GROMACS .gro file of C-alpha atoms in nm:
model
  514
    1MET     CA    1   0.172   1.240  -2.265
    2LYS     CA    2   0.329   1.585  -2.283
    3LEU     CA    3   0.682   1.458  -2.350
    4SER     CA    4   0.847   1.495  -2.692
    5ARG     CA    5   1.102   1.238  -2.806
    6SER     CA    6   1.392   1.472  -2.720
    7GLN     CA    7   1.242   1.547  -2.380
    8ARG     CA    8   1.204   1.177  -2.306
    9HIS     CA    9   1.577   1.133  -2.361
   10SER     CA   10   1.675   1.429  -2.143
   11VAL     CA   11   1.451   1.393  -1.837
   12ASN     CA   12   1.650   1.286  -1.530
   13ARG     CA   13   1.983   1.277  -1.717
   14ALA     CA   14   2.143   1.479  -1.438
   15GLY     CA   15   2.147   1.181  -1.207
   16LEU     CA   16   2.260   0.911  -1.451
   17ASP     CA   17   2.633   0.941  -1.382
   18ARG     CA   18   2.589   0.951  -1.007
   19GLU     CA   19   2.738   0.629  -0.868
   20GLU     CA   20   2.614   0.682  -0.516
   21GLN     CA   21   2.460   0.932  -0.281
   22VAL     CA   22   2.683   0.978   0.019
   23THR     CA   23   2.514   0.888   0.345
   24SER     CA   24   2.660   0.796   0.679
   25GLY     CA   25   2.626   0.453   0.829
   26HIS     CA   26   2.565   0.130   0.643
   27PRO     CA   27   2.484   0.130   0.271
   28LEU     CA   28   2.119   0.063   0.197
   29LYS     CA   29   2.080  -0.276   0.030
   30LEU     CA   30   1.751  -0.387  -0.125
   31TYR     CA   31   1.628  -0.706  -0.290
   32ASN     CA   32   1.563  -0.622  -0.654
   33SER     CA   33   1.300  -0.849  -0.808
   34LEU     CA   34   1.455  -0.761  -1.144
   35GLY     CA   35   1.738  -1.012  -1.122
   36ARG     CA   36   1.628  -1.164  -0.789
   37ARG     CA   37   1.928  -1.034  -0.597
   38ILE     CA   38   2.033  -0.796  -0.320
   39GLU     CA   39   2.177  -0.474  -0.460
   40ASP     CA   40   2.320  -0.152  -0.321
   41PHE     CA   41   2.068   0.126  -0.360
   42MET     CA   42   2.207   0.406  -0.577
   43PRO     CA   43   1.952   0.674  -0.668
   44ARG     CA   44   1.948   0.843  -1.006
   45ALA     CA   45   1.923   1.196  -0.870
   46GLU     CA   46   1.903   1.393  -0.548
   47THR     CA   47   1.532   1.316  -0.497
   48VAL     CA   48   1.433   0.951  -0.496
   49GLY     CA   49   1.131   0.868  -0.711
   50LEU     CA   50   0.908   0.603  -0.549
   51TYR     CA   51   0.592   0.465  -0.712
   52SER     CA   52   0.358   0.220  -0.542
   53CYS     CA   53   0.073   0.044  -0.718
   54GLY     CA   54  -0.244   0.162  -0.549
   55PRO     CA   55  -0.587   0.007  -0.498
   56THR     CA   56  -0.859  -0.066  -0.747
   57VAL     CA   57  -1.141   0.110  -0.567
   58TYR     CA   58  -1.432  -0.128  -0.629
   59GLY     CA   59  -1.451  -0.268  -0.275
   60TYR     CA   60  -1.314  -0.230   0.075
   61PRO     CA   61  -0.941  -0.297   0.114
   62HIS     CA   62  -0.870  -0.594   0.338
   63ILE     CA   63  -0.580  -0.646   0.574
   64GLY     CA   64  -0.389  -0.839   0.309
   65ASN     CA   65  -0.411  -0.545   0.068
   66MET     CA   66  -0.277  -0.312   0.336
   67ARG     CA   67   0.043  -0.511   0.379
   68ALA     CA   68   0.170  -0.356   0.055
   69TYR     CA   69   0.132  -0.005   0.195
   70VAL     CA   70   0.286  -0.079   0.535
   71PHE     CA   71   0.581  -0.223   0.340
   72ALA     CA   72   0.605   0.081   0.110
   73ASP     CA   73   0.581   0.307   0.416
   74THR     CA   74   0.867   0.118   0.582
   75LEU     CA   75   1.077   0.165   0.268
   76ARG     CA   76   0.997   0.534   0.264
   77ARG     CA   77   1.086   0.569   0.633
   78ALA     CA   78   1.415   0.389   0.570
   79LEU     CA   79   1.497   0.630   0.286
   80ARG     CA   80   1.416   0.923   0.515
   81TRP     CA   81   1.635   0.768   0.784
   82LYS     CA   82   1.920   0.756   0.531
   83ARG     CA   83   1.845   1.123   0.450
   84TYR     CA   84   1.726   1.072   0.093
   85PRO     CA   85   1.459   1.322  -0.018
   86VAL     CA   86   1.168   1.116  -0.153
   87LYS     CA   87   0.875   1.184  -0.382
   88HIS     CA   88   0.615   0.910  -0.333
   89VAL     CA   89   0.323   0.845  -0.569
   90ILE     CA   90   0.037   0.599  -0.508
   91ASN     CA   91  -0.218   0.569  -0.787
   92ILE     CA   92  -0.592   0.518  -0.748
   93THR     CA   93  -0.731   0.279  -1.010
   94ASP     CA   94  -1.082   0.404  -1.077
   95VAL     CA   95  -1.107   0.268  -1.432
   96GLY     CA   96  -0.936   0.010  -1.652
   97HIS     CA   97  -0.919  -0.298  -1.430
   98ALA     CA   98  -1.132  -0.567  -1.593
   99VAL     CA   99  -1.303  -0.841  -1.395
  100ALA     CA  100  -1.092  -1.160  -1.362
  101GLU     CA  101  -0.778  -0.973  -1.484
  102THR     CA  102  -0.883  -1.018  -1.849
  103ASN     CA  103  -0.832  -0.793  -2.151
  104LEU     CA  104  -1.202  -0.794  -2.227
  105GLY     CA  105  -1.518  -0.788  -2.019
  106GLU     CA  106  -1.666  -0.566  -1.756
  107ASP     CA  107  -1.464  -0.317  -1.555
  108LYS     CA  108  -1.445  -0.393  -1.183
  109LEU     CA  109  -1.594  -0.054  -1.092
  110GLU     CA  110  -1.880  -0.098  -1.336
  111ALA     CA  111  -1.954  -0.440  -1.187
  112ALA     CA  112  -1.950  -0.294  -0.835
  113ALA     CA  113  -2.178  -0.008  -0.938
  114GLU     CA  114  -2.431  -0.251  -1.081
  115ARG     CA  115  -2.408  -0.475  -0.776
  116GLU     CA  116  -2.453  -0.190  -0.527
  117ARG     CA  117  -2.690   0.016  -0.744
  118ARG     CA  118  -2.472   0.324  -0.726
  119SER     CA  119  -2.287   0.526  -0.988
  120VAL     CA  120  -1.926   0.442  -1.066
  121GLU     CA  121  -1.831   0.785  -0.930
  122GLU     CA  122  -2.000   0.707  -0.599
  123ILE     CA  123  -1.829   0.366  -0.586
  124ALA     CA  124  -1.489   0.520  -0.652
  125GLN     CA  125  -1.533   0.799  -0.398
  126HIS     CA  126  -1.662   0.568  -0.125
  127TYR     CA  127  -1.392   0.303  -0.152
  128THR     CA  128  -1.112   0.555  -0.207
  129GLN     CA  129  -1.207   0.716   0.123
  130ALA     CA  130  -1.211   0.373   0.289
  131PHE     CA  131  -0.855   0.322   0.162
  132PHE     CA  132  -0.744   0.660   0.299
  133ASP     CA  133  -0.907   0.579   0.633
  134ASP     CA  134  -0.704   0.259   0.656
  135LEU     CA  135  -0.382   0.442   0.567
  136THR     CA  136  -0.449   0.682   0.854
  137ALA     CA  137  -0.539   0.405   1.097
  138LEU     CA  138  -0.214   0.222   1.018
  139ASN     CA  139  -0.004   0.540   1.060
  140ILE     CA  140   0.118   0.531   0.699
  141LEU     CA  141   0.287   0.852   0.588
  142PRO     CA  142   0.079   1.033   0.321
  143ALA     CA  143   0.211   1.003  -0.033
  144ASP     CA  144   0.300   1.318  -0.221
  145GLU     CA  145   0.048   1.237  -0.494
  146TYR     CA  146  -0.258   1.011  -0.525
  147PRO     CA  147  -0.343   1.043  -0.895
  148ARG     CA  148  -0.670   0.893  -1.020
  149ALA     CA  149  -0.666   0.704  -1.347
  150THR     CA  150  -0.976   0.882  -1.479
  151ALA     CA  151  -0.794   1.217  -1.460
  152HIS     CA  152  -0.521   1.098  -1.698
  153VAL     CA  153  -0.708   0.919  -1.976
  154ASP     CA  154  -0.613   1.180  -2.240
  155ALA     CA  155  -0.245   1.124  -2.160
  156MET     CA  156  -0.299   0.747  -2.179
  157ILE     CA  157  -0.447   0.786  -2.528
  158GLU     CA  158  -0.143   0.990  -2.637
  159PHE     CA  159   0.091   0.730  -2.489
  160ALA     CA  160  -0.087   0.443  -2.666
  161ALA     CA  161  -0.099   0.635  -2.996
  162GLU     CA  162   0.279   0.679  -2.978
  163LEU     CA  163   0.323   0.304  -2.933
  164GLU     CA  164   0.102   0.240  -3.235
  165SER     CA  165   0.290   0.492  -3.450
  166THR     CA  166   0.624   0.328  -3.369
  167GLY     CA  167   0.498  -0.024  -3.445
  168PHE     CA  168   0.476  -0.153  -3.088
  169ALA     CA  169   0.096  -0.176  -3.096
  170TYR     CA  170  -0.167  -0.293  -3.343
  171ARG     CA  171  -0.542  -0.261  -3.384
  172ILE     CA  172  -0.797  -0.538  -3.379
  173PRO     CA  173  -1.177  -0.509  -3.339
  174THR     CA  174  -1.154  -0.538  -2.958
  175GLY     CA  175  -0.907  -0.252  -2.925
  176LEU     CA  176  -0.538  -0.163  -2.937
  177TYR     CA  177  -0.288  -0.430  -2.827
  178PHE     CA  178   0.077  -0.418  -2.734
  179ASP     CA  179   0.291  -0.653  -2.943
  180THR     CA  180   0.507  -0.832  -2.686
  181SER     CA  181   0.717  -0.995  -2.959
  182ARG     CA  182   0.865  -0.649  -3.023
  183SER     CA  183   0.976  -0.620  -2.659
  184SER     CA  184   1.324  -0.761  -2.609
  185GLY     CA  185   1.346  -0.936  -2.273
  186TYR     CA  186   0.970  -0.942  -2.226
  187GLY     CA  187   0.881  -1.117  -1.901
  188GLU     CA  188   1.229  -1.086  -1.745
  189LEU     CA  189   1.093  -0.943  -1.420
  190GLY     CA  190   0.846  -1.227  -1.375
  191LEU     CA  191   1.082  -1.499  -1.502
  192ILE     CA  192   0.815  -1.579  -1.760
  193ASP     CA  193   0.868  -1.864  -2.003
  194VAL     CA  194   0.720  -1.680  -2.300
  195ALA     CA  195   0.765  -1.973  -2.538
  196GLY     CA  196   0.586  -2.202  -2.296
  197GLN     CA  197   0.302  -1.953  -2.265
  198LEU     CA  198   0.270  -1.925  -2.638
  199GLU     CA  199   0.248  -2.300  -2.676
  200GLY     CA  200   0.023  -2.403  -2.393
  201ALA     CA  201  -0.094  -2.125  -2.166
  202ARG     CA  202  -0.459  -2.129  -2.071
  203VAL     CA  203  -0.534  -1.768  -2.151
  204GLU     CA  204  -0.819  -1.563  -2.287
  205GLN     CA  205  -0.894  -1.627  -2.655
  206ILE     CA  206  -0.907  -1.300  -2.851
  207ALA     CA  207  -0.961  -1.302  -3.225
  208GLY     CA  208  -0.677  -1.129  -3.409
  209ARG     CA  209  -0.434  -1.116  -3.119
  210ARG     CA  210  -0.087  -1.201  -3.252
  211ASN     CA  211   0.063  -1.347  -2.935
  212LYS     CA  212  -0.104  -1.485  -2.626
  213THR     CA  213   0.108  -1.253  -2.411
  214ASP     CA  214  -0.009  -0.940  -2.596
  215PHE     CA  215  -0.221  -0.716  -2.376
  216ALA     CA  216  -0.479  -0.442  -2.424
  217LEU     CA  217  -0.370  -0.080  -2.425
  218TRP     CA  218  -0.723   0.026  -2.517
  219ARG     CA  219  -1.041  -0.178  -2.473
  220ALA     CA  220  -1.287  -0.082  -2.746
  221GLU     CA  221  -1.660  -0.102  -2.701
  222ALA     CA  222  -1.838  -0.374  -2.893
  223SER     CA  223  -2.109  -0.257  -3.136
  224ASP     CA  224  -2.381  -0.372  -2.897
  225GLN     CA  225  -2.211  -0.237  -2.583
  226ARG     CA  226  -2.211   0.097  -2.406
  227ARG     CA  227  -1.977   0.118  -2.108
  228ALA     CA  228  -2.059   0.325  -1.801
  229MET     CA  229  -1.706   0.468  -1.828
  230ARG     CA  230  -1.614   0.551  -2.187
  231TRP     CA  231  -1.388   0.789  -2.379
  232GLN     CA  232  -1.349   0.868  -2.746
  233SER     CA  233  -1.014   0.760  -2.893
  234PRO     CA  234  -0.849   0.683  -3.229
  235TRP     CA  235  -0.967   0.325  -3.172
  236GLY     CA  236  -1.327   0.418  -3.105
  237TRP     CA  237  -1.520   0.457  -2.782
  238GLY     CA  238  -1.383   0.255  -2.494
  239ALA     CA  239  -1.157   0.259  -2.191
  240PRO     CA  240  -0.784   0.221  -2.122
  241GLY     CA  241  -0.624  -0.108  -2.027
  242TRP     CA  242  -0.522  -0.163  -1.667
  243HIS     CA  243  -0.144  -0.160  -1.720
  244LEU     CA  244  -0.138   0.169  -1.910
  245GLU     CA  245  -0.227   0.396  -1.619
  246CYS     CA  246   0.076   0.320  -1.404
  247SER     CA  247   0.323   0.394  -1.684
  248VAL     CA  248   0.155   0.723  -1.773
  249MET     CA  249   0.096   0.856  -1.422
  250SER     CA  250   0.436   0.755  -1.283
  251MET     CA  251   0.615   0.934  -1.568
  252HIS     CA  252   0.391   1.238  -1.526
  253PHE     CA  253   0.484   1.282  -1.161
  254LEU     CA  254   0.831   1.126  -1.137
  255GLY     CA  255   0.986   1.176  -1.480
  256SER     CA  256   1.058   0.927  -1.756
  257HIS     CA  257   1.291   0.723  -1.534
  258PHE     CA  258   1.277   0.687  -1.157
  259ASP     CA  259   1.427   0.473  -0.885
  260LEU     CA  260   1.180   0.245  -0.708
  261HIS     CA  261   0.856   0.069  -0.796
  262THR     CA  262   0.673  -0.137  -0.530
  263GLY     CA  263   0.372  -0.363  -0.518
  264GLY     CA  264   0.245  -0.700  -0.409
  265VAL     CA  265   0.417  -1.011  -0.538
  266ASP     CA  266   0.108  -1.088  -0.748
  267HIS     CA  267   0.200  -0.788  -0.970
  268ARG     CA  268   0.546  -0.926  -1.043
  269GLU     CA  269   0.440  -1.183  -1.304
  270LEU     CA  270   0.192  -0.977  -1.510
  271HIS     CA  271   0.109  -0.616  -1.427
  272HIS     CA  272   0.464  -0.498  -1.370
  273VAL     CA  273   0.597  -0.706  -1.659
  274ASN     CA  274   0.356  -0.527  -1.892
  275GLU     CA  275   0.432  -0.187  -1.739
  276ILE     CA  276   0.800  -0.239  -1.818
  277ALA     CA  277   0.736  -0.356  -2.174
  278GLN     CA  278   0.515  -0.062  -2.274
  279SER     CA  279   0.723   0.199  -2.090
  280GLU     CA  280   1.058   0.093  -2.235
  281ALA     CA  281   0.900   0.073  -2.582
  282PHE     CA  282   0.760   0.425  -2.538
  283LEU     CA  283   1.092   0.568  -2.418
  284SER     CA  284   1.307   0.367  -2.663
  285ASP     CA  285   1.626   0.500  -2.507
  286GLY     CA  286   1.798   0.167  -2.428
  287GLU     CA  287   1.777   0.224  -2.052
  288ARG     CA  288   1.598   0.045  -1.773
  289TRP     CA  289   1.273   0.229  -1.713
  290VAL     CA  290   1.289   0.170  -1.335
  291ARG     CA  291   1.603   0.046  -1.166
  292TYR     CA  292   1.465  -0.126  -0.854
  293TRP     CA  293   1.149  -0.339  -0.826
  294LEU     CA  294   1.043  -0.441  -0.476
  295HIS     CA  295   0.756  -0.675  -0.395
  296ASN     CA  296   0.598  -0.780  -0.068
  297GLU     CA  297   0.470  -1.134  -0.018
  298PHE     CA  298   0.112  -1.239   0.050
  299LEU     CA  299  -0.071  -1.247   0.377
  300GLN     CA  300  -0.191  -1.605   0.417
  301PHE     CA  301  -0.541  -1.643   0.557
  302ASN     CA  302  -0.700  -1.981   0.620
  303ALA     CA  303  -0.414  -2.147   0.430
  304GLY     CA  304  -0.465  -1.935   0.119
  305LYS     CA  305  -0.390  -1.585  -0.004
  306MET     CA  306  -0.647  -1.327   0.087
  307SER     CA  307  -0.837  -1.188  -0.212
  308LYS     CA  308  -1.064  -0.885  -0.202
  309SER     CA  309  -1.288  -1.029  -0.472
  310GLU     CA  310  -1.352  -1.359  -0.294
  311GLY     CA  311  -1.556  -1.216  -0.006
  312GLY     CA  312  -1.540  -1.303   0.360
  313THR     CA  313  -1.221  -1.103   0.408
  314VAL     CA  314  -1.109  -0.906   0.712
  315ARG     CA  315  -1.074  -0.528   0.718
  316VAL     CA  316  -0.867  -0.308   0.949
  317SER     CA  317  -1.193  -0.177   1.095
  318ASP     CA  318  -1.302  -0.536   1.166
  319LEU     CA  319  -0.992  -0.581   1.380
  320ALA     CA  320  -1.072  -0.258   1.563
  321ASP     CA  321  -1.427  -0.378   1.624
  322LYS     CA  322  -1.283  -0.687   1.789
  323GLY     CA  323  -1.068  -0.472   2.015
  324TYR     CA  324  -0.736  -0.483   1.828
  325HIS     CA  325  -0.567  -0.147   1.786
  326PRO     CA  326  -0.433  -0.094   1.429
  327MET     CA  327  -0.079  -0.069   1.569
  328ALA     CA  328  -0.107  -0.428   1.689
  329TYR     CA  329  -0.168  -0.531   1.328
  330ARG     CA  330   0.116  -0.308   1.204
  331LEU     CA  331   0.347  -0.475   1.457
  332PHE     CA  332   0.228  -0.815   1.334
  333LEU     CA  333   0.332  -0.722   0.979
  334LEU     CA  334   0.667  -0.574   1.082
  335GLY     CA  335   0.742  -0.881   1.291
  336GLY     CA  336   0.789  -1.072   0.965
  337HIS     CA  337   1.016  -0.977   0.676
  338TYR     CA  338   0.826  -0.819   0.389
  339ARG     CA  339   0.949  -1.087   0.145
  340MET     CA  340   0.816  -1.374   0.355
  341PRO     CA  341   0.454  -1.495   0.351
  342LEU     CA  342   0.276  -1.427   0.679
  343ASP     CA  343   0.012  -1.658   0.824
  344PHE     CA  344  -0.259  -1.444   0.982
  345THR     CA  345  -0.426  -1.595   1.288
  346THR     CA  346  -0.611  -1.453   1.586
  347ASP     CA  347  -0.351  -1.607   1.816
  348ALA     CA  348  -0.069  -1.428   1.631
  349LEU     CA  349  -0.254  -1.097   1.651
  350GLU     CA  350  -0.321  -1.154   2.020
  351GLN     CA  351   0.051  -1.206   2.077
  352THR     CA  352   0.137  -0.880   1.903
  353ARG     CA  353  -0.134  -0.700   2.102
  354ALA     CA  354   0.028  -0.822   2.423
  355THR     CA  355   0.374  -0.728   2.291
  356MET     CA  356   0.258  -0.377   2.211
  357ARG     CA  357   0.112  -0.341   2.558
  358ARG     CA  358   0.443  -0.444   2.718
  359LEU     CA  359   0.641  -0.210   2.491
  360VAL     CA  360   0.418   0.087   2.566
  361ALA     CA  361   0.428   0.011   2.939
  362ARG     CA  362   0.808   0.038   2.933
  363ILE     CA  363   0.815   0.339   2.703
  364GLU     CA  364   0.552   0.554   2.878
  365ALA     CA  365   0.801   0.636   3.155
  366LEU     CA  366   1.048   0.767   2.894
  367ARG     CA  367   0.813   1.024   2.744
  368PRO     CA  368   0.837   1.280   2.604
  369LEU     CA  369   1.069   1.134   2.341
  370PRO     CA  370   1.313   1.347   2.143
  371GLN     CA  371   1.223   1.433   1.785
  372VAL     CA  372   1.422   1.198   1.560
  373VAL     CA  373   1.341   1.118   1.197
  374ASP     CA  374   1.680   1.043   1.042
  375GLN     CA  375   2.018   0.898   1.124
  376ALA     CA  376   2.192   1.233   1.167
  377MET     CA  377   1.929   1.357   1.414
  378ALA     CA  378   1.963   1.034   1.610
  379GLY     CA  379   2.341   1.072   1.624
  380ASP     CA  380   2.312   1.429   1.744
  381ALA     CA  381   2.060   1.329   2.012
  382ALA     CA  382   2.283   1.044   2.133
  383GLY     CA  383   2.577   1.282   2.176
  384ASP     CA  384   2.865   1.117   2.367
  385ASP     CA  385   2.656   0.815   2.477
  386LYS     CA  386   2.869   0.537   2.328
  387ARG     CA  387   2.625   0.256   2.411
  388ALA     CA  388   2.339   0.443   2.246
  389ALA     CA  389   2.560   0.505   1.942
  390GLU     CA  390   2.639   0.131   1.924
  391ILE     CA  391   2.272   0.034   1.929
  392LEU     CA  392   2.183   0.302   1.675
  393ASP     CA  393   2.451   0.160   1.446
  394GLN     CA  394   2.296  -0.187   1.486
  395VAL     CA  395   1.952  -0.046   1.408
  396ASP     CA  396   2.094   0.123   1.099
  397ALA     CA  397   2.260  -0.203   0.991
  398ALA     CA  398   1.931  -0.392   1.031
  399ILE     CA  399   1.712  -0.151   0.835
  400SER     CA  400   1.985  -0.118   0.570
  401ALA     CA  401   1.987  -0.496   0.519
  402ASP     CA  402   1.678  -0.506   0.295
  403LEU     CA  403   1.450  -0.360   0.564
  404ASN     CA  404   1.506  -0.622   0.832
  405THR     CA  405   1.226  -0.502   1.058
  406PRO     CA  406   1.222  -0.815   1.280
  407GLN     CA  407   1.583  -0.739   1.376
  408VAL     CA  408   1.497  -0.373   1.446
  409LEU     CA  409   1.223  -0.490   1.681
  410ALA     CA  410   1.462  -0.729   1.855
  411LEU     CA  411   1.709  -0.445   1.907
  412LEU     CA  412   1.433  -0.231   2.059
  413GLN     CA  413   1.345  -0.506   2.307
  414GLU     CA  414   1.711  -0.542   2.405
  415ALA     CA  415   1.757  -0.167   2.443
  416LEU     CA  416   1.462  -0.140   2.680
  417LYS     CA  417   1.632  -0.395   2.911
  418ASP     CA  418   1.995  -0.289   2.858
  419GLN     CA  419   2.141  -0.188   3.197
  420ASP     CA  420   2.435  -0.013   3.029
  421LEU     CA  421   2.209   0.227   2.842
  422THR     CA  422   2.131   0.561   3.005
  423GLU     CA  423   1.776   0.689   3.010
  424PRO     CA  424   1.853   0.966   2.756
  425GLY     CA  425   2.021   0.704   2.536
  426ARG     CA  426   1.721   0.475   2.568
  427LYS     CA  427   1.492   0.759   2.461
  428VAL     CA  428   1.698   0.818   2.148
  429VAL     CA  429   1.689   0.449   2.052
  430VAL     CA  430   1.311   0.434   2.098
  431SER     CA  431   1.271   0.749   1.889
  432ALA     CA  432   1.490   0.606   1.614
  433VAL     CA  433   1.288   0.283   1.603
  434GLU     CA  434   0.965   0.482   1.596
  435ALA     CA  435   1.094   0.685   1.302
  436LEU     CA  436   1.161   0.362   1.112
  437LEU     CA  437   0.863   0.149   1.214
  438GLY     CA  438   0.585   0.402   1.280
  439LEU     CA  439   0.424   0.217   1.573
  440GLN     CA  440   0.316   0.533   1.759
  441LEU     CA  441   0.550   0.444   2.045
  442GLY     CA  442   0.556   0.804   2.162
  443THR     CA  443   0.180   0.848   2.188
  444ALA     CA  444   0.000   0.514   2.230
  445SER     CA  445  -0.132   0.418   2.573
  446GLN     CA  446  -0.145   0.082   2.747
  447ALA     CA  447  -0.524   0.101   2.737
  448ASP     CA  448  -0.508   0.089   2.356
  449PHE     CA  449  -0.378  -0.265   2.384
  450GLU     CA  450  -0.583  -0.401   2.669
  451GLN     CA  451  -0.782  -0.709   2.587
  452ARG     CA  452  -1.139  -0.626   2.495
  453ARG     CA  453  -1.445  -0.835   2.478
  454SER     CA  454  -1.565  -0.867   2.121
  455ARG     CA  455  -1.909  -0.797   1.983
  456ASP     CA  456  -1.899  -1.164   1.892
  457ASP     CA  457  -1.926  -1.236   2.268
  458PHE     CA  458  -2.277  -1.087   2.267
  459SER     CA  459  -2.586  -1.265   2.139
  460ALA     CA  460  -2.800  -1.110   1.868
  461ALA     CA  461  -3.066  -1.041   2.131
  462ASP     CA  462  -2.810  -0.866   2.356
  463ILE     CA  463  -2.689  -0.651   2.067
  464GLY     CA  464  -3.047  -0.557   1.983
  465GLU     CA  465  -3.113  -0.447   2.342
  466ILE     CA  466  -2.788  -0.252   2.356
  467GLU     CA  467  -2.865  -0.066   2.036
  468GLN     CA  468  -3.216   0.011   2.160
  469LEU     CA  469  -3.067   0.162   2.476
  470VAL     CA  470  -2.814   0.362   2.273
  471ALA     CA  471  -3.098   0.497   2.060
  472ALA     CA  472  -3.306   0.579   2.371
  473ARG     CA  473  -3.013   0.768   2.519
  474ALA     CA  474  -2.970   0.960   2.191
  475SER     CA  475  -3.339   1.061   2.210
  476ALA     CA  476  -3.296   1.170   2.572
  477ARG     CA  477  -2.996   1.382   2.481
  478ALA     CA  478  -3.187   1.536   2.191
  479GLU     CA  479  -3.463   1.629   2.436
  480ARG     CA  480  -3.198   1.761   2.679
  481ASP     CA  481  -3.311   1.505   2.938
  482TRP     CA  482  -2.961   1.466   3.078
  483ALA     CA  483  -3.070   1.272   3.387
  484ARG     CA  484  -3.235   1.001   3.178
  485ALA     CA  485  -2.937   0.992   2.944
  486ASP     CA  486  -2.704   0.939   3.242
  487VAL     CA  487  -2.920   0.656   3.377
  488ILE     CA  488  -2.906   0.479   3.041
  489ARG     CA  489  -2.529   0.526   3.020
  490GLN     CA  490  -2.492   0.372   3.368
  491GLU     CA  491  -2.711   0.079   3.270
  492LEU     CA  492  -2.497   0.017   2.963
  493ALA     CA  493  -2.179   0.045   3.172
  494GLN     CA  494  -2.314  -0.226   3.403
  495ARG     CA  495  -2.357  -0.444   3.096
  496GLY     CA  496  -1.991  -0.384   3.007
  497ILE     CA  497  -2.056  -0.133   2.729
  498GLU     CA  498  -1.848   0.179   2.664
  499LEU     CA  499  -2.004   0.470   2.473
  500THR     CA  500  -1.830   0.727   2.255
  501ASP     CA  501  -2.019   1.040   2.151
  502THR     CA  502  -1.910   1.184   1.814
  503PRO     CA  503  -2.044   1.467   1.595
  504THR     CA  504  -2.215   1.207   1.377
  505GLY     CA  505  -2.368   1.001   1.659
  506THR     CA  506  -2.286   0.763   1.942
  507THR     CA  507  -2.090   0.443   1.897
  508TRP     CA  508  -2.055   0.157   2.142
  509ALA     CA  509  -1.792  -0.107   2.213
  510PRO     CA  510  -1.726  -0.364   2.485
  511GLN     CA  511  -1.536  -0.221   2.780
  512LEU     CA  512  -1.177  -0.319   2.847
  513ASP     CA  513  -1.139  -0.632   3.054
  514GLY     CA  514  -0.852  -0.471   3.241
   0.00000   0.00000   0.00000
């Protein structure tokens, strides 16, 4: 880290005495996992610092993973609506995350590289791009920074060395460990019974570890081991622990203290607990490192939480292959509160597909929509339309009540049927909801949400024939035999197949049923 002790105590001081940031409308209230209560949001400074735990890029993200980023995007849109400037950081974990969440053992990227017979760099690049593709598909606003853990290892070593020098960390043969007994209030975020863990927890046995809750800041190589990803450090060759990266990179981009930290509820009991312990020990200024901790619940799939490492999971692209536009899935997520588990089923997704089609059918006649991104712009656009102003106030109340997106959606449905609302007023309400929910209401078409046949409706033999015809058409086009290419396209159309020509080749999908 490039922060001296005096700097660590001065960063962000300007906002500490600020009791509130004045905004119009309803005060923003958020459920703080630290204390398990609803609190008024009061930022430290003019610009809100928002950090979201990003993916470990050893495999494709599944639809359960992406719930965390739709939630964080909704939070960011709500802050923009309330006219708070925001700096958003999402990290990319490309080193440090051990298999099975242990302190020892193989790194998840190293395991993936061995499994797929590719380098760890190729694994990281490929799956990072897959993550970015899903962010784009789900209309998630780009973060300001996407730092990669491997680019900040030197700073992590400095951070860990500071903890060792101040007595918060100790060396054992397997690396450098954080002494949780030195952390007052350790486990508060996760409501952890530390004494119970020390007595009976079934945890990894590590020779020399003082407490069973102590965690690795640095994972040293064994004498007979050579990691694919390794750095020299005061504790020998090795790699950083998983928890270290988020503390170091968040402080680098957002300052020593910032406002909001988000992630999945599975991070609340371990990863974020350890982030807090090491960060507050490093700062040693008696203040909360981060004021607000927000966590989204799991997506339930086949009566259990979806896990990327278990296999057989569903990706955003899988939904698209089955004819479901990504906005149908985004609507499915927003139709439930972020703090409630959601049970994913095909029937539920089909219902949201049909809902999106009905919404777009009503909204298409209102286009073009006015440009609205925040509450003030919406008020200006509504002008003297009192009914529009009333609905906008209700929308503001809903999003301000811990991001009550189901209520925002209900208000949109009512507004589209409200006989007392003028057409200009209706346009403003739709634009306001779009600014908050990001469903592409101003651009999506009904055709995007028509029911499609799935590839699953075709036999393996049918798919083989289709792909042979697609290849034959590609050859005809390469030979500039346009007549033959057109005949093949017509034959495929008769089979119910729609072709899309792209710079990288031709793709096919079942035609809309209509």
